[in-house]
PDB file of C-alpha atoms in Angstrom:
ATOM      1  CA  UNK A   1     -31.891 -31.205-115.555  1.00 60.00           C
ATOM      2  CA  UNK A   2     -31.399 -30.372-119.262  1.00 72.00           C
ATOM      3  CA  UNK A   3     -30.316 -33.377-120.560  1.00 72.00           C
ATOM      4  CA  UNK A   4     -26.624 -32.666-122.190  1.00 70.00           C
ATOM      5  CA  UNK A   5     -27.543 -33.848-125.427  1.00 70.00           C
ATOM      6  CA  UNK A   6     -30.402 -31.011-126.024  1.00 71.00           C
ATOM      7  CA  UNK A   7     -28.112 -28.136-124.019  1.00 75.00           C
ATOM      8  CA  UNK A   8     -27.094 -26.821-127.506  1.00 75.00           C
ATOM      9  CA  UNK A   9     -30.030 -25.999-128.194  1.00 80.00           C
ATOM     10  CA  UNK A  10     -30.238 -23.512-124.892  1.00 81.00           C
ATOM     11  CA  UNK A  11     -30.917 -20.270-126.003  1.00 85.00           C
ATOM     12  CA  UNK A  12     -28.305 -16.985-125.426  1.00 86.00           C
ATOM     13  CA  UNK A  13     -31.282 -15.644-123.367  1.00 89.00           C
ATOM     14  CA  UNK A  14     -31.807 -18.747-121.369  1.00 86.00           C
ATOM     15  CA  UNK A  15     -27.790 -18.908-120.757  1.00 85.00           C
ATOM     16  CA  UNK A  16     -27.956 -15.141-119.692  1.00 84.00           C
ATOM     17  CA  UNK A  17     -30.621 -16.372-117.264  1.00 88.00           C
ATOM     18  CA  UNK A  18     -28.293 -18.629-114.974  1.00 86.00           C
ATOM     19  CA  UNK A  19     -27.295 -17.344-112.168  1.00 89.00           C
ATOM     20  CA  UNK A  20     -23.875 -18.476-110.063  1.00 90.00           C
ATOM     21  CA  UNK A  21     -25.463 -21.807-108.532  1.00 92.00           C
ATOM     22  CA  UNK A  22     -26.988 -22.425-111.577  1.00 90.00           C
ATOM     23  CA  UNK A  23     -23.469 -22.753-113.523  1.00 90.00           C
ATOM     24  CA  UNK A  24     -21.873 -24.072-110.697  1.00 92.00           C
ATOM     25  CA  UNK A  25     -24.584 -26.458-111.660  1.00 91.00           C
ATOM     26  CA  UNK A  26     -24.018 -27.441-114.889  1.00 91.00           C
ATOM     27  CA  UNK A  27     -22.453 -30.927-116.317  1.00 92.00           C
ATOM     28  CA  UNK A  28     -19.275 -31.169-117.974  1.00 94.00           C
ATOM     29  CA  UNK A  29     -21.473 -32.490-120.675  1.00 93.00           C
ATOM     30  CA  UNK A  30     -23.644 -30.112-120.800  1.00 91.00           C
ATOM     31  CA  UNK A  31     -20.750 -27.200-121.219  1.00 92.00           C
ATOM     32  CA  UNK A  32     -19.215 -29.694-123.556  1.00 93.00           C
ATOM     33  CA  UNK A  33     -21.869 -28.757-125.925  1.00 92.00           C
ATOM     34  CA  UNK A  34     -21.927 -24.549-125.670  1.00 91.00           C
ATOM     35  CA  UNK A  35     -21.236 -22.847-128.716  1.00 91.00           C
ATOM     36  CA  UNK A  36     -18.383 -20.602-129.296  1.00 92.00           C
ATOM     37  CA  UNK A  37     -21.350 -18.425-129.669  1.00 90.00           C
ATOM     38  CA  UNK A  38     -23.026 -18.755-126.530  1.00 90.00           C
ATOM     39  CA  UNK A  39     -19.820 -19.085-124.654  1.00 92.00           C
ATOM     40  CA  UNK A  40     -19.463 -15.341-124.810  1.00 91.00           C
ATOM     41  CA  UNK A  41     -22.312 -14.359-122.531  1.00 91.00           C
ATOM     42  CA  UNK A  42     -21.758 -16.650-119.198  1.00 91.00           C
ATOM     43  CA  UNK A  43     -20.504 -14.001-116.666  1.00 91.00           C
ATOM     44  CA  UNK A  44     -16.529 -12.940-116.103  1.00 91.00           C
ATOM     45  CA  UNK A  45     -17.537 -13.523-112.060  1.00 91.00           C
ATOM     46  CA  UNK A  46     -19.476 -17.366-113.390  1.00 92.00           C
ATOM     47  CA  UNK A  47     -16.100 -18.781-114.986  1.00 92.00           C
ATOM     48  CA  UNK A  48     -14.343 -17.936-112.414  1.00 93.00           C
ATOM     49  CA  UNK A  49     -15.963 -19.314-109.987  1.00 93.00           C
ATOM     50  CA  UNK A  50     -16.341 -22.646-111.972  1.00 94.00           C
ATOM     51  CA  UNK A  51     -14.741 -25.975-111.151  1.00 95.00           C
ATOM     52  CA  UNK A  52     -11.998 -26.827-112.721  1.00 96.00           C
ATOM     53  CA  UNK A  53     -13.316 -30.049-114.322  1.00 97.00           C
ATOM     54  CA  UNK A  54     -15.943 -27.904-116.223  1.00 95.00           C
ATOM     55  CA  UNK A  55     -13.446 -25.000-117.385  1.00 95.00           C
ATOM     56  CA  UNK A  56     -11.300 -28.355-119.100  1.00 96.00           C
ATOM     57  CA  UNK A  57     -14.901 -29.736-120.699  1.00 95.00           C
ATOM     58  CA  UNK A  58     -15.638 -26.435-122.812  1.00 95.00           C
ATOM     59  CA  UNK A  59     -14.928 -27.915-126.302  1.00 94.00           C
ATOM     60  CA  UNK A  60     -12.255 -26.955-129.180  1.00 93.00           C
ATOM     61  CA  UNK A  61     -14.015 -23.992-131.182  1.00 94.00           C
ATOM     62  CA  UNK A  62     -16.464 -22.050-128.096  1.00 95.00           C
ATOM     63  CA  UNK A  63     -13.085 -22.164-126.115  1.00 96.00           C
ATOM     64  CA  UNK A  64     -12.376 -19.267-129.065  1.00 96.00           C
ATOM     65  CA  UNK A  65     -15.225 -17.783-128.506  1.00 95.00           C
ATOM     66  CA  UNK A  66     -14.219 -16.145-124.587  1.00 96.00           C
ATOM     67  CA  UNK A  67     -13.276 -12.783-124.550  1.00 95.00           C
ATOM     68  CA  UNK A  68     -10.215 -11.211-123.315  1.00 95.00           C
ATOM     69  CA  UNK A  69     -12.132  -9.939-120.182  1.00 95.00           C
ATOM     70  CA  UNK A  70     -13.767 -13.880-119.565  1.00 95.00           C
ATOM     71  CA  UNK A  71     -10.345 -15.185-119.502  1.00 96.00           C
ATOM     72  CA  UNK A  72      -8.337 -12.620-117.123  1.00 95.00           C
ATOM     73  CA  UNK A  73     -11.700 -13.453-115.018  1.00 94.00           C
ATOM     74  CA  UNK A  74     -10.737 -17.449-115.097  1.00 95.00           C
ATOM     75  CA  UNK A  75      -8.624 -16.073-112.214  1.00 95.00           C
ATOM     76  CA  UNK A  76      -5.143 -18.724-111.865  1.00 96.00           C
ATOM     77  CA  UNK A  77      -6.680 -21.447-111.347  1.00 96.00           C
ATOM     78  CA  UNK A  78      -9.280 -21.867-113.622  1.00 96.00           C
ATOM     79  CA  UNK A  79      -6.981 -20.513-116.392  1.00 97.00           C
ATOM     80  CA  UNK A  80      -4.839 -23.813-115.298  1.00 97.00           C
ATOM     81  CA  UNK A  81      -7.393 -26.073-115.707  1.00 97.00           C
ATOM     82  CA  UNK A  82      -7.866 -24.900-119.486  1.00 97.00           C
ATOM     83  CA  UNK A  83      -6.558 -28.511-121.767  1.00 96.00           C
ATOM     84  CA  UNK A  84      -3.634 -27.884-123.755  1.00 97.00           C
ATOM     85  CA  UNK A  85      -6.032 -28.455-126.931  1.00 96.00           C
ATOM     86  CA  UNK A  86      -7.530 -25.889-126.140  1.00 97.00           C
ATOM     87  CA  UNK A  87      -4.391 -23.477-125.912  1.00 97.00           C
ATOM     88  CA  UNK A  88      -3.217 -24.160-128.883  1.00 97.00           C
ATOM     89  CA  UNK A  89      -6.090 -23.091-130.629  1.00 97.00           C
ATOM     90  CA  UNK A  90      -7.135 -19.371-128.819  1.00 96.00           C
ATOM     91  CA  UNK A  91      -5.743 -16.389-130.487  1.00 97.00           C
ATOM     92  CA  UNK A  92      -2.924 -13.454-129.656  1.00 97.00           C
ATOM     93  CA  UNK A  93      -5.492 -11.918-128.273  1.00 97.00           C
ATOM     94  CA  UNK A  94      -6.955 -13.914-126.191  1.00 97.00           C
ATOM     95  CA  UNK A  95      -3.494 -14.715-124.821  1.00 97.00           C
ATOM     96  CA  UNK A  96      -2.580 -11.373-124.397  1.00 97.00           C
ATOM     97  CA  UNK A  97      -6.333 -11.679-122.046  1.00 96.00           C
ATOM     98  CA  UNK A  98      -3.709 -13.333-119.018  1.00 97.00           C
ATOM     99  CA  UNK A  99      -2.611 -11.421-116.619  1.00 97.00           C
ATOM    100  CA  UNK A 100       1.118 -11.869-115.288  1.00 96.00           C
ATOM    101  CA  UNK A 101      -0.227 -14.497-112.359  1.00 97.00           C
ATOM    102  CA  UNK A 102      -2.292 -16.277-114.683  1.00 97.00           C
ATOM    103  CA  UNK A 103       0.732 -16.526-117.227  1.00 98.00           C
ATOM    104  CA  UNK A 104       3.116 -17.890-114.038  1.00 97.00           C
ATOM    105  CA  UNK A 105      -0.129 -20.501-113.412  1.00 97.00           C
ATOM    106  CA  UNK A 106       0.048 -22.083-116.655  1.00 98.00           C
ATOM    107  CA  UNK A 107       1.829 -25.156-117.008  1.00 98.00           C
ATOM    108  CA  UNK A 108       4.918 -25.689-119.248  1.00 98.00           C
ATOM    109  CA  UNK A 109       2.849 -27.669-121.254  1.00 98.00           C
ATOM    110  CA  UNK A 110       0.207 -25.023-121.550  1.00 98.00           C
ATOM    111  CA  UNK A 111       3.218 -22.400-122.727  1.00 98.00           C
ATOM    112  CA  UNK A 112       4.214 -25.213-125.342  1.00 97.00           C
ATOM    113  CA  UNK A 113       0.862 -25.848-126.767  1.00 97.00           C
ATOM    114  CA  UNK A 114       0.867 -21.756-127.351  1.00 97.00           C
ATOM    115  CA  UNK A 115       0.993 -21.572-131.428  1.00 95.00           C
ATOM    116  CA  UNK A 116       3.208 -19.461-133.330  1.00 94.00           C
ATOM    117  CA  UNK A 117       0.696 -17.268-134.633  1.00 94.00           C
ATOM    118  CA  UNK A 118      -0.389 -16.437-131.099  1.00 96.00           C
ATOM    119  CA  UNK A 119       2.785 -16.016-129.090  1.00 96.00           C
ATOM    120  CA  UNK A 120       3.159 -13.111-129.593  1.00 95.00           C
ATOM    121  CA  UNK A 121       0.516 -12.713-127.002  1.00 96.00           C
ATOM    122  CA  UNK A 122       2.054 -13.969-123.954  1.00 97.00           C
ATOM    123  CA  UNK A 123       2.729 -11.826-121.137  1.00 97.00           C
ATOM    124  CA  UNK A 124       6.494 -12.732-120.623  1.00 97.00           C
ATOM    125  CA  UNK A 125       6.990 -10.747-117.313  1.00 95.00           C
ATOM    126  CA  UNK A 126       4.862 -13.365-115.994  1.00 96.00           C
ATOM    127  CA  UNK A 127       7.166 -16.700-117.177  1.00 97.00           C
ATOM    128  CA  UNK A 128       9.953 -18.660-114.985  1.00 97.00           C
ATOM    129  CA  UNK A 129      12.996 -20.035-116.550  1.00 97.00           C
ATOM    130  CA  UNK A 130      10.928 -23.763-117.478  1.00 97.00           C
ATOM    131  CA  UNK A 131       7.628 -22.109-118.635  1.00 98.00           C
ATOM    132  CA  UNK A 132      10.841 -19.666-121.485  1.00 98.00           C
ATOM    133  CA  UNK A 133      12.025 -23.217-121.925  1.00 97.00           C
ATOM    134  CA  UNK A 134       9.210 -24.501-123.332  1.00 97.00           C
ATOM    135  CA  UNK A 135       8.432 -21.914-125.732  1.00 97.00           C
ATOM    136  CA  UNK A 136       9.526 -24.174-129.035  1.00 95.00           C
ATOM    137  CA  UNK A 137      12.507 -22.504-130.310  1.00 96.00           C
ATOM    138  CA  UNK A 138      10.776 -21.550-134.306  1.00 94.00           C
ATOM    139  CA  UNK A 139       8.582 -19.282-132.440  1.00 94.00           C
ATOM    140  CA  UNK A 140      11.316 -17.618-131.627  1.00 93.00           C
ATOM    141  CA  UNK A 141      11.943 -16.380-135.412  1.00 89.00           C
ATOM    142  CA  UNK A 142      10.816 -13.783-137.084  1.00 85.00           C
ATOM    143  CA  UNK A 143       8.080 -11.159-135.038  1.00 86.00           C
ATOM    144  CA  UNK A 144       6.469 -13.882-133.463  1.00 91.00           C
ATOM    145  CA  UNK A 145       8.380 -13.027-130.739  1.00 93.00           C
ATOM    146  CA  UNK A 146       8.706  -8.731-129.706  1.00 92.00           C
ATOM    147  CA  UNK A 147      10.938  -6.598-128.604  1.00 93.00           C
ATOM    148  CA  UNK A 148       9.000  -5.582-125.595  1.00 94.00           C
ATOM    149  CA  UNK A 149       8.622  -9.459-124.511  1.00 95.00           C
ATOM    150  CA  UNK A 150      12.160 -10.302-124.730  1.00 96.00           C
ATOM    151  CA  UNK A 151      12.845  -6.632-122.238  1.00 95.00           C
ATOM    152  CA  UNK A 152      10.376  -9.107-120.191  1.00 96.00           C
ATOM    153  CA  UNK A 153      13.281 -11.474-119.464  1.00 96.00           C
ATOM    154  CA  UNK A 154      14.878 -11.547-116.804  1.00 95.00           C
ATOM    155  CA  UNK A 155      17.952 -12.473-115.893  1.00 94.00           C
ATOM    156  CA  UNK A 156      16.374 -15.419-113.037  1.00 94.00           C
ATOM    157  CA  UNK A 157      14.318 -16.626-116.413  1.00 95.00           C
ATOM    158  CA  UNK A 158      17.545 -16.740-118.745  1.00 95.00           C
ATOM    159  CA  UNK A 159      18.399 -20.242-117.754  1.00 94.00           C
ATOM    160  CA  UNK A 160      15.432 -21.311-119.336  1.00 97.00           C
ATOM    161  CA  UNK A 161      17.230 -20.453-122.748  1.00 97.00           C
ATOM    162  CA  UNK A 162      18.230 -22.939-125.382  1.00 97.00           C
ATOM    163  CA  UNK A 163      20.662 -22.429-127.757  1.00 97.00           C
ATOM    164  CA  UNK A 164      18.196 -23.083-130.801  1.00 97.00           C
ATOM    165  CA  UNK A 165      16.057 -20.726-129.031  1.00 97.00           C
ATOM    166  CA  UNK A 166      18.764 -18.000-129.030  1.00 96.00           C
ATOM    167  CA  UNK A 167      19.631 -18.840-132.284  1.00 96.00           C
ATOM    168  CA  UNK A 168      16.510 -17.978-133.592  1.00 95.00           C
ATOM    169  CA  UNK A 169      16.124 -14.054-132.023  1.00 94.00           C
ATOM    170  CA  UNK A 170      16.412 -11.821-134.561  1.00 93.00           C
ATOM    171  CA  UNK A 171      19.678  -9.835-134.965  1.00 92.00           C
ATOM    172  CA  UNK A 172      17.760  -6.463-134.431  1.00 91.00           C
ATOM    173  CA  UNK A 173      16.474  -6.960-131.307  1.00 91.00           C
ATOM    174  CA  UNK A 174      20.246  -7.840-129.810  1.00 89.00           C
ATOM    175  CA  UNK A 175      20.940  -4.294-131.854  1.00 85.00           C
ATOM    176  CA  UNK A 176      18.466  -3.022-129.733  1.00 85.00           C
ATOM    177  CA  UNK A 177      19.436  -4.639-126.147  1.00 90.00           C
ATOM    178  CA  UNK A 178      16.134  -6.637-126.058  1.00 92.00           C
ATOM    179  CA  UNK A 179      17.999  -9.234-124.147  1.00 94.00           C
ATOM    180  CA  UNK A 180      19.836  -6.428-120.717  1.00 94.00           C
ATOM    181  CA  UNK A 181      23.058  -7.385-119.055  1.00 95.00           C
ATOM    182  CA  UNK A 182      22.028  -9.798-116.732  1.00 96.00           C
ATOM    183  CA  UNK A 183      20.160 -11.487-119.541  1.00 96.00           C
ATOM    184  CA  UNK A 184      23.476 -12.031-120.755  1.00 96.00           C
ATOM    185  CA  UNK A 185      25.630 -12.234-118.444  1.00 96.00           C
ATOM    186  CA  UNK A 186      23.649 -15.064-117.017  1.00 96.00           C
ATOM    187  CA  UNK A 187      23.963 -16.969-120.150  1.00 96.00           C
ATOM    188  CA  UNK A 188      25.899 -20.231-119.815  1.00 96.00           C
ATOM    189  CA  UNK A 189      28.753 -21.661-122.331  1.00 95.00           C
ATOM    190  CA  UNK A 190      25.891 -24.172-123.709  1.00 96.00           C
ATOM    191  CA  UNK A 191      23.226 -21.226-124.012  1.00 96.00           C
ATOM    192  CA  UNK A 192      25.664 -18.700-125.760  1.00 95.00           C
ATOM    193  CA  UNK A 193      26.651 -20.978-128.910  1.00 94.00           C
ATOM    194  CA  UNK A 194      23.326 -20.476-130.015  1.00 96.00           C
ATOM    195  CA  UNK A 195      23.692 -17.081-130.821  1.00 95.00           C
ATOM    196  CA  UNK A 196      24.854 -16.000-134.076  1.00 93.00           C
ATOM    197  CA  UNK A 197      27.438 -14.232-135.938  1.00 92.00           C
ATOM    198  CA  UNK A 198      25.283 -11.585-136.834  1.00 92.00           C
ATOM    199  CA  UNK A 199      23.420 -11.170-133.773  1.00 93.00           C
ATOM    200  CA  UNK A 200      26.820 -11.095-131.409  1.00 93.00           C
ATOM    201  CA  UNK A 201      28.245  -8.064-134.793  1.00 92.00           C
ATOM    202  CA  UNK A 202      26.215  -6.040-132.894  1.00 91.00           C
ATOM    203  CA  UNK A 203      26.435  -6.523-129.196  1.00 91.00           C
ATOM    204  CA  UNK A 204      26.974  -3.194-127.637  1.00 90.00           C
ATOM    205  CA  UNK A 205      29.772  -2.432-125.595  1.00 89.00           C
ATOM    206  CA  UNK A 206      27.628  -3.449-122.596  1.00 92.00           C
ATOM    207  CA  UNK A 207      26.597  -6.471-123.602  1.00 92.00           C
ATOM    208  CA  UNK A 208      30.006  -7.264-125.074  1.00 92.00           C
ATOM    209  CA  UNK A 209      31.549  -6.913-121.005  1.00 92.00           C
ATOM    210  CA  UNK A 210      27.685  -8.527-119.670  1.00 95.00           C
ATOM    211  CA  UNK A 211      29.237 -11.856-121.626  1.00 94.00           C
ATOM    212  CA  UNK A 212      30.692 -14.093-118.626  1.00 94.00           C
ATOM    213  CA  UNK A 213      34.315 -14.130-118.577  1.00 92.00           C
ATOM    214  CA  UNK A 214      34.246 -18.532-119.122  1.00 92.00           C
ATOM    215  CA  UNK A 215      31.421 -17.941-121.566  1.00 94.00           C
ATOM    216  CA  UNK A 216      34.177 -15.656-123.214  1.00 91.00           C
ATOM    217  CA  UNK A 217      36.322 -18.731-123.958  1.00 89.00           C
ATOM    218  CA  UNK A 218      33.891 -21.369-125.101  1.00 90.00           C
ATOM    219  CA  UNK A 219      32.936 -19.206-128.259  1.00 92.00           C
ATOM    220  CA  UNK A 220      33.452 -20.086-131.501  1.00 92.00           C
ATOM    221  CA  UNK A 221      36.038 -18.169-134.185  1.00 93.00           C
ATOM    222  CA  UNK A 222      32.957 -16.839-135.854  1.00 92.00           C
ATOM    223  CA  UNK A 223      31.774 -16.087-132.675  1.00 92.00           C
ATOM    224  CA  UNK A 224      34.805 -14.277-131.375  1.00 91.00           C
ATOM    225  CA  UNK A 225      35.523 -12.185-135.023  1.00 91.00           C
ATOM    226  CA  UNK A 226      31.785 -11.094-134.446  1.00 90.00           C
ATOM    227  CA  UNK A 227      32.239  -9.272-131.485  1.00 87.00           C
ATOM    228  CA  UNK A 228      36.060  -8.273-132.260  1.00 86.00           C
ATOM    229  CA  UNK A 229      33.600  -6.720-135.022  1.00 83.00           C
ATOM    230  CA  UNK A 230      30.754  -5.248-133.092  1.00 77.00           C
ATOM    231  CA  UNK A 231      34.031  -4.078-130.602  1.00 64.00           C
ATOM    232  CA  UNK A 232      35.564  -2.052-133.193  1.00 53.00           C
ATOM    233  CA  UNK A 233      32.330  -0.581-134.661  1.00 59.00           C
ATOM    234  CA  UNK A 234      31.548   0.754-131.654  1.00 54.00           C
ATOM    235  CA  UNK A 235      34.767   2.473-131.034  1.00 46.00           C
TER     236      UNK A 235
END
């Protein structure tokens, strides 16, 4: 067996030549020595059958060398095994490599660890309400989260929204109705208080009518004025 301390010197070709059995036989200390440049040559099928402790042992720099095909090839169990510190450094392109099922398998801690610059790659269709809540409110500002991602949010997921997240969503997303009527209808008083007047003023008639009756009664004067302005504009 090659000592872990010497494994960093193993060539790319030697890694290519490893069989699936060989890969599964690598120790966590050996895997921790694999570089960013070399990890990209490990076969996708081998990453799928690696043990979770092996995946967790991939070092912080090497994880950024995984291709989207390799990430998708990890499957759900091994995707869940990636350390949060590693999730924090992978790119938006890599994040986009996670399938809907893989996103669904991620822990809330993993979702929370995704950086603001990488969140735009996340497949929101795979999120549940707890995962949605785990996304930093600041990540919803600017163009970090796209309209297409917001469109993937369902009414069932909407109870995961925090008022801070909703307040950071750019107003034009409401104009585009990136949040569906089913999402708006699912918001309670503690959530809708976060939607700014600028955003409410862009609500369509459909979105206004979707707001639950008991929620309407909790809106602030400024929010009601914004809605009134939006309603008048629509006629």
